[in-house]
Coordinates of C-alpha atoms in Angstrom, one line a residue:
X1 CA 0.0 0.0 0.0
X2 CA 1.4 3.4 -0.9
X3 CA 1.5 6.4 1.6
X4 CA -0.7 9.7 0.9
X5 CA -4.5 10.1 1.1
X6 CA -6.6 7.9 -0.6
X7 CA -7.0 8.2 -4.0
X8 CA -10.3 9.9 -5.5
X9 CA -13.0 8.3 -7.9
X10 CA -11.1 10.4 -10.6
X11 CA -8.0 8.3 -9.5
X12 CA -9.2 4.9 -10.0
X13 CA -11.4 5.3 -12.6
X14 CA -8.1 5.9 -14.6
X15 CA -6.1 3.3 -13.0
X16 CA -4.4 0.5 -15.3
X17 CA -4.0 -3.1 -14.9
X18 CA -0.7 -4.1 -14.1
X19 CA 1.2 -7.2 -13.2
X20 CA 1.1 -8.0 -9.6
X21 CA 4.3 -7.5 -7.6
X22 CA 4.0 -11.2 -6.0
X23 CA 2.1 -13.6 -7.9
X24 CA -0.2 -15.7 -5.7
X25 CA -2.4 -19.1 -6.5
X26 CA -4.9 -16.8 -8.7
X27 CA -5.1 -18.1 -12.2
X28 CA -4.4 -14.2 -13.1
X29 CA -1.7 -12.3 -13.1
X30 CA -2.7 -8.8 -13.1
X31 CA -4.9 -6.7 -10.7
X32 CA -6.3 -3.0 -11.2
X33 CA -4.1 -0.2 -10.2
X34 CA -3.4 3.2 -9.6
X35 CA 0.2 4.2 -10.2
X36 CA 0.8 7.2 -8.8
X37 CA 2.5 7.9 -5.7
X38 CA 0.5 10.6 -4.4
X39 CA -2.4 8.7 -3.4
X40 CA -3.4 5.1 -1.9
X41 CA -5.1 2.2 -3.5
X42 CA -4.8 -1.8 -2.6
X43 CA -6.6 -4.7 -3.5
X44 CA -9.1 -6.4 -1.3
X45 CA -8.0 -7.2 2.6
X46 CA -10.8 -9.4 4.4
X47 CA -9.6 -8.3 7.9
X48 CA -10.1 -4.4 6.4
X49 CA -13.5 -5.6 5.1
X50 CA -13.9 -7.8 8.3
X51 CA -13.1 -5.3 11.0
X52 CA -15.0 -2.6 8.6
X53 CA -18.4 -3.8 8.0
X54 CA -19.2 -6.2 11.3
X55 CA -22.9 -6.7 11.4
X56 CA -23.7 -5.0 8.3
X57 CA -26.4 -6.4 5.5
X58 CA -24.4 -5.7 2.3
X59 CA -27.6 -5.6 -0.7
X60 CA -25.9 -6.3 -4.3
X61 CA -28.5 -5.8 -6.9
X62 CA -28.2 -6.6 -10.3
X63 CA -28.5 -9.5 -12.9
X64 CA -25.5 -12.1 -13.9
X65 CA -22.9 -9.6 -13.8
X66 CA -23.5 -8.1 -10.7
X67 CA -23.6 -11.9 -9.1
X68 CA -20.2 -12.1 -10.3
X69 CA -19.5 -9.3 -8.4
X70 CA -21.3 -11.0 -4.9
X71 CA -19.7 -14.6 -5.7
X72 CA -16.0 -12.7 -5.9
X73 CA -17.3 -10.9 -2.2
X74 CA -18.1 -13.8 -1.2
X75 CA -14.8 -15.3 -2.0
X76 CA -13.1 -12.7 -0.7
X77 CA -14.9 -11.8 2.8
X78 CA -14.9 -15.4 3.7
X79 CA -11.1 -16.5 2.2
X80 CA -11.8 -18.6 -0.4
X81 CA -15.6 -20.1 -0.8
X82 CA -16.5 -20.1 -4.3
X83 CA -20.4 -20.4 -4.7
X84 CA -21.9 -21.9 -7.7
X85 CA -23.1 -19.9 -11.2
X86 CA -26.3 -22.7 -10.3
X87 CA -27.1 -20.8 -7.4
X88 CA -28.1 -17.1 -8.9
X89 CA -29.9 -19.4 -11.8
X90 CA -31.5 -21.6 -9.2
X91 CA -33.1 -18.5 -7.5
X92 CA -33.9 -16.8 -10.3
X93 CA -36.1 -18.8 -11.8
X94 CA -37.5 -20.5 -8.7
X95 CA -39.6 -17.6 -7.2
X96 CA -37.0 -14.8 -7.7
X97 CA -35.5 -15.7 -4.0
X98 CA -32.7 -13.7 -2.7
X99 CA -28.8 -15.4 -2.0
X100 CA -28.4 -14.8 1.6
X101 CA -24.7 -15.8 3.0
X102 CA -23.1 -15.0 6.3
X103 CA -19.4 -13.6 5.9
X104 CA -16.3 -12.5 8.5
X105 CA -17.1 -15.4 10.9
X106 CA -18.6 -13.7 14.3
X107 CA -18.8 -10.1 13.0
X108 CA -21.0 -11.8 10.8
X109 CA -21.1 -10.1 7.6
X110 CA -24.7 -10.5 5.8
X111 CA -24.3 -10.9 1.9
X112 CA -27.6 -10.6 0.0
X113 CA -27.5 -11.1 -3.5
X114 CA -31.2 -10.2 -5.5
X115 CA -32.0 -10.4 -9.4
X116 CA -33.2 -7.5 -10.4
X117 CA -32.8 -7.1 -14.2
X118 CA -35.3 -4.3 -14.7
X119 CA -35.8 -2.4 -11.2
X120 CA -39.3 -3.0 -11.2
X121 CA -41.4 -5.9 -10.2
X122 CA -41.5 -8.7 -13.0
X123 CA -41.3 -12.6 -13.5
X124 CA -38.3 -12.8 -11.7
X125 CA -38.3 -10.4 -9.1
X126 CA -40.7 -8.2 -6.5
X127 CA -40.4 -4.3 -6.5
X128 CA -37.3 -2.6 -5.2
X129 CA -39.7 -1.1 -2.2
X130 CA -40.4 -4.5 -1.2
X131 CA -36.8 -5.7 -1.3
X132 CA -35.8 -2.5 0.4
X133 CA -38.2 -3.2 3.6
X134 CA -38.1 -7.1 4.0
X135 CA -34.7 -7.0 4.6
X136 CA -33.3 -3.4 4.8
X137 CA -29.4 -3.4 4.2
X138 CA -27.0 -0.5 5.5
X139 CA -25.2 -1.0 2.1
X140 CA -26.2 -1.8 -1.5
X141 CA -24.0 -2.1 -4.5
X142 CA -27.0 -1.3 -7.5
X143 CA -26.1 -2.1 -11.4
X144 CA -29.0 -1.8 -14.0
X145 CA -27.4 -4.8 -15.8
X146 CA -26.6 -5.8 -19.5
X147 CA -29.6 -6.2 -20.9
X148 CA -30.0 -3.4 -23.5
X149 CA -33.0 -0.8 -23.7
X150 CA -34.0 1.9 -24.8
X151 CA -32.7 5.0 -23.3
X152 CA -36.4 6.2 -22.8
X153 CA -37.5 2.8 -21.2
X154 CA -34.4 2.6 -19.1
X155 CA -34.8 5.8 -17.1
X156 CA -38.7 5.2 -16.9
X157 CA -37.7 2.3 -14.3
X158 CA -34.5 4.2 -13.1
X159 CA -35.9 7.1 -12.0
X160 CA -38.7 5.3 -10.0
X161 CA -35.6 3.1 -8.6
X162 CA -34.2 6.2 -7.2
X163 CA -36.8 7.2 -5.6
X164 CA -37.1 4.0 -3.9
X165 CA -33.5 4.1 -2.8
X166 CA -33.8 7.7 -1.4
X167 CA -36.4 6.2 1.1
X168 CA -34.4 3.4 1.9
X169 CA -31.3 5.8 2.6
X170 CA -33.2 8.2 5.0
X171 CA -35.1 5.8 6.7
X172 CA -32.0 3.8 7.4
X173 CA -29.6 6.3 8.4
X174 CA -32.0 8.3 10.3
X175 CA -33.0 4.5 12.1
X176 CA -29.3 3.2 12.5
X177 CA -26.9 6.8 12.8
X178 CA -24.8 6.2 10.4
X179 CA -24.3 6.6 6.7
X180 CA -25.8 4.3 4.6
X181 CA -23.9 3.8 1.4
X182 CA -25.4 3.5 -2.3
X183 CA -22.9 2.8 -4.8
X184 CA -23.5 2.8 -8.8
X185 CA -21.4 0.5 -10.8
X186 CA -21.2 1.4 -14.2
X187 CA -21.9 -1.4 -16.5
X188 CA -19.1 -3.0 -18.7
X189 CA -19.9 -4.2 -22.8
X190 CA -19.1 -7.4 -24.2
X191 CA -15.9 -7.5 -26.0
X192 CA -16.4 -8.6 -30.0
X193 CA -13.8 -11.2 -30.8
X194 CA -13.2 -11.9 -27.3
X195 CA -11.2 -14.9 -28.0
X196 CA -8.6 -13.1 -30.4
X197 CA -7.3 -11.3 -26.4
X198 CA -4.7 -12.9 -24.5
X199 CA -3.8 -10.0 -22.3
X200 CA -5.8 -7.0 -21.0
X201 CA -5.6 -3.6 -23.1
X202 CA -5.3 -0.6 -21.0
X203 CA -5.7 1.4 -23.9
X204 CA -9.9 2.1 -23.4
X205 CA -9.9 4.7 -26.7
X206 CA -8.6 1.6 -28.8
X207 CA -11.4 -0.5 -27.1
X208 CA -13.9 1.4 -27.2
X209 CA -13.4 1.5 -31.0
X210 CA -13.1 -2.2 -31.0
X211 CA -16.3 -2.7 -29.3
X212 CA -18.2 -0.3 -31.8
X213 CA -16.7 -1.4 -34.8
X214 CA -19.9 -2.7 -37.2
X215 CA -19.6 -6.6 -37.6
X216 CA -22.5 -7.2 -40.0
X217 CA -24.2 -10.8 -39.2
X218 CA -22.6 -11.4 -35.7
X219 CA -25.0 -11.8 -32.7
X220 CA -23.9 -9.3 -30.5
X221 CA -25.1 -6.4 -32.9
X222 CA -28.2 -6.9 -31.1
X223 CA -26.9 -6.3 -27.8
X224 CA -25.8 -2.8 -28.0
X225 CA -22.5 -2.8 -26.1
X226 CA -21.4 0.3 -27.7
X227 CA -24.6 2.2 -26.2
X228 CA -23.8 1.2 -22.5
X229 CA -21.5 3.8 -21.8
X230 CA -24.0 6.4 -23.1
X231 CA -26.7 4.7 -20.3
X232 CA -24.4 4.8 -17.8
X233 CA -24.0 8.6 -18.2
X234 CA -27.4 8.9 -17.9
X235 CA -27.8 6.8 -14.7
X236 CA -24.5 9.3 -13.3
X237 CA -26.8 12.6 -14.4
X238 CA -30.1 11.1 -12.4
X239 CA -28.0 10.5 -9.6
X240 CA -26.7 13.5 -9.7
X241 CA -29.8 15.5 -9.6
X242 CA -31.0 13.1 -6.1
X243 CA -30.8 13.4 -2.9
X244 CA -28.6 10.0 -2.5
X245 CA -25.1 10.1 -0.6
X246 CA -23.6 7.4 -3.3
X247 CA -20.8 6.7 -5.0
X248 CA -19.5 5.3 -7.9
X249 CA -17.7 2.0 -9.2
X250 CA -16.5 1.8 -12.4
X251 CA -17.1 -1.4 -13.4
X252 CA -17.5 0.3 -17.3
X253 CA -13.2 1.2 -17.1
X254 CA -12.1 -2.2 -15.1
X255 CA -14.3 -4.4 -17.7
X256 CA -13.8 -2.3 -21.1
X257 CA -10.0 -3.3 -20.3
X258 CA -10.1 -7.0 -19.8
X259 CA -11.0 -8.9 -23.0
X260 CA -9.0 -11.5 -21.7
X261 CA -11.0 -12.8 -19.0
X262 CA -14.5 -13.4 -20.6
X263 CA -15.7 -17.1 -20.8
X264 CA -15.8 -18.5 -24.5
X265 CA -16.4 -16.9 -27.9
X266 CA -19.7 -17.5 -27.9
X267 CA -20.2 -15.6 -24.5
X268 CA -18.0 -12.9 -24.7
X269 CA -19.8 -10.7 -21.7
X270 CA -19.6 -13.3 -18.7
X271 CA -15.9 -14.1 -17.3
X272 CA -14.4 -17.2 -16.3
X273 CA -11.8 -15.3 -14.3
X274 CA -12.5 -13.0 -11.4
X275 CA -10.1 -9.8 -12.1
X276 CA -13.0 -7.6 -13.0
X277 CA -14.7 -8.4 -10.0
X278 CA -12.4 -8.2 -7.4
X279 CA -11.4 -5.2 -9.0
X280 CA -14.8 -3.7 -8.2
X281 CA -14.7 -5.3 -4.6
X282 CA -11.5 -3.3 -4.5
X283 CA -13.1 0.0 -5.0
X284 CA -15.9 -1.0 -3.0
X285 CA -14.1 -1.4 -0.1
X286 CA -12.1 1.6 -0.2
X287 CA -14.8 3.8 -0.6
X288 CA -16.5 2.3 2.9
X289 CA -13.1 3.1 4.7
X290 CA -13.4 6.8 3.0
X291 CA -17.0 7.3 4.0
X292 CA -17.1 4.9 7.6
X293 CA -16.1 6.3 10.6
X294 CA -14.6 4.7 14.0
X295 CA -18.0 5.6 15.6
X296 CA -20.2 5.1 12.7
X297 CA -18.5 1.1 12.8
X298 CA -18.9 1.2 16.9
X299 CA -22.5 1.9 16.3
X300 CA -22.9 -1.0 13.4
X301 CA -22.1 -3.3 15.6
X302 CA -24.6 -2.9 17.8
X303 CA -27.7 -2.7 15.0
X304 CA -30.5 -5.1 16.0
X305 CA -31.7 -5.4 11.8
X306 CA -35.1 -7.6 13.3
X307 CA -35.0 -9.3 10.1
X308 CA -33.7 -12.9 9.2
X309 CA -30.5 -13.3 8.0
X310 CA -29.7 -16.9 7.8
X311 CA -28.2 -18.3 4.8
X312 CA -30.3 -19.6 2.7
X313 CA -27.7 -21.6 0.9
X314 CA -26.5 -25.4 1.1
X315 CA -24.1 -26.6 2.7
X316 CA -21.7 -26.9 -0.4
X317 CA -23.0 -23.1 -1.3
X318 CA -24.4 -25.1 -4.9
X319 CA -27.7 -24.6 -4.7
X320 CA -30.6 -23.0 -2.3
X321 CA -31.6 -24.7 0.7
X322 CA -34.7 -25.6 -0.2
X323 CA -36.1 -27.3 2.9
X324 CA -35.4 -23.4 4.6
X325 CA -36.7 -22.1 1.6
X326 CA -39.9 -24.1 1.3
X327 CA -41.1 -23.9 4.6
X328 CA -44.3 -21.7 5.5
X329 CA -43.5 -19.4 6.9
X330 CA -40.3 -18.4 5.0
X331 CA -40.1 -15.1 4.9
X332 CA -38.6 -14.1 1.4
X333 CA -41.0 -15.9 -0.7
X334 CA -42.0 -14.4 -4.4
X335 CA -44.2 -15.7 -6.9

């Protein structure tokens, strides 16, 4: 870890992937960086994020990219458990149930996971109100997800999502007294000719490019990639113009980056590595030690949430429990 304050959003949006300085048993070799002496960056510490967020309800909302974000927190807050893709499908399309797993051992770390491809109620999922006040985190990590539309139909269930977050936030920092954070990560495209990368490209004008180059007959026309960035800037505008304390991960820089990491060429969005995601659980975590206090983690400890936070998971973290899950009076139930 460098010396010097910690580096701003501005920072480590523009930070670089780079070789790490010990290799360890990760299958990659390169972690996002900020190279500058001036400020401070790391990677993801567990006893930080441990000694940080004891007895907090951590909400990551989102659709298969933003469970890749929770299984790498997962991983990472607990040293190592890997949790199965099966799980977010398994919950998804059995009643839209949330992924509820404890983390940090007694200072017990609640990680929620919750589909939410559209921010409004659907086939999959209940309304972000209802998420909000069944199990009312003091964090939540939002993404609007990959699944392109238009600009006019994305903020009519954006704005409405804000507004359901601004409750949340005053209702739970005026209950608890302490912040309660909301962070935005950006959304990362697909990378066109995925394959054809075998290392990641920190230059993001010559990526960009690649990304909206026309390929006439390929699949992936039809997803848009080269529009996300445009949505994301009009996610950062609404925002803006809230009353939300938030901040913002850029998962749009760390992803754009790392054509290296995605899964196959026929699914050139998903990644079979982590880097991306720990990258964000990176930012994540320095942002809490930026906005937490000593007192505002004092008080954390002693919340009484009144809500039930057992895992719902097995015991191989594969698939739901569904005895828990099935039972009457379950509490989480949709559909």
């Amino acid at each position: 870890m460098r010396a010097g304050r910690p580096c701003d959003r501005e920072a480590i949006r523009n930070g670089l992937w780079l070789k790490k300085r010990a290799e360890d048993e990760a299958e990659d070799g390169y972690e996002w960086s900020v190279p500058t002496q001036v400020c401070s960056f790391q990677s993801f510490h567990s006893g930080d994020f441990c000694r940080l967020m004891g007895n907090s309800v951590i909400l990551i909302l989102g659709d298969s990219i933003s469970f890749e974000q929770y299984a790498s927190l997962v991983r990472l807050a607990t040293n190592g458990t890997v949790i199965s893709d099966r799980l977010k499908a398994r919950a998804q399309h059995k009643r839209g149930l949330p992924v509820i797993i404890n983390s940090c051992g007694q200072s017990n770390v609640t990680l929620v996971f919750k589909i939410q491809i559209s921010l409004t109620a659907d086939k999959w999922s209940n309304s972000l109100d209802d998420i909000l006040t069944k199990m009312p985190p003091t964090a939540v990590v939002l993404n609007t997800g990959a699944h392109y539309r238009g600009d006019q139909e994305f903020m009519s269930t954006f704005r409405p999502a804000v507004s359901s977050l601004e409750k949340w936030q005053q209702s739970c920092t005026s209950r608890n007294k302490i912040p309660c954070p909301l962070f935005y990560r950006t959304t990362f495209p697909g990378i066109p000719h995925c394959m054809n990368f075998t290392e990641p490209e920190n230059n993001r004008t010559k990526m960009e490019k690649h990304v909206a180059t026309p390929n006439p007959g390929k699949e992936w026309n039809a997803y848009h990639w080269k529009e996300f960035n445009k949505q994301n800037g009009l996610a950062l505008d609404s925002l803006a113009s809230s009353k939300l304390q938030y901040g913002i991960i850029d998962g749009y820089e760390m992803g754009l980056t790392r054509p290296d990491t995605r899964k196959s060429a026929s699914d050139c969005l998903h990644n079979r590595l982590p880097a991306i995601a720990d990258a964000n659980n990176a930012a994540f975590l320095h942002y809490l030690k930026v906005i937490l206090s000593d007192d505002d983690v004092a008080s954390m400890t002693k919340l009484n949430h009144g809500f039930d936070r057992r895992p719902n998971v097995n015991e191989k973290f594969s698939d739901m429990n569904w005895e828990m899950v099935d039972s009457p009076d379950y509490p989480y139930k949709y559909g």
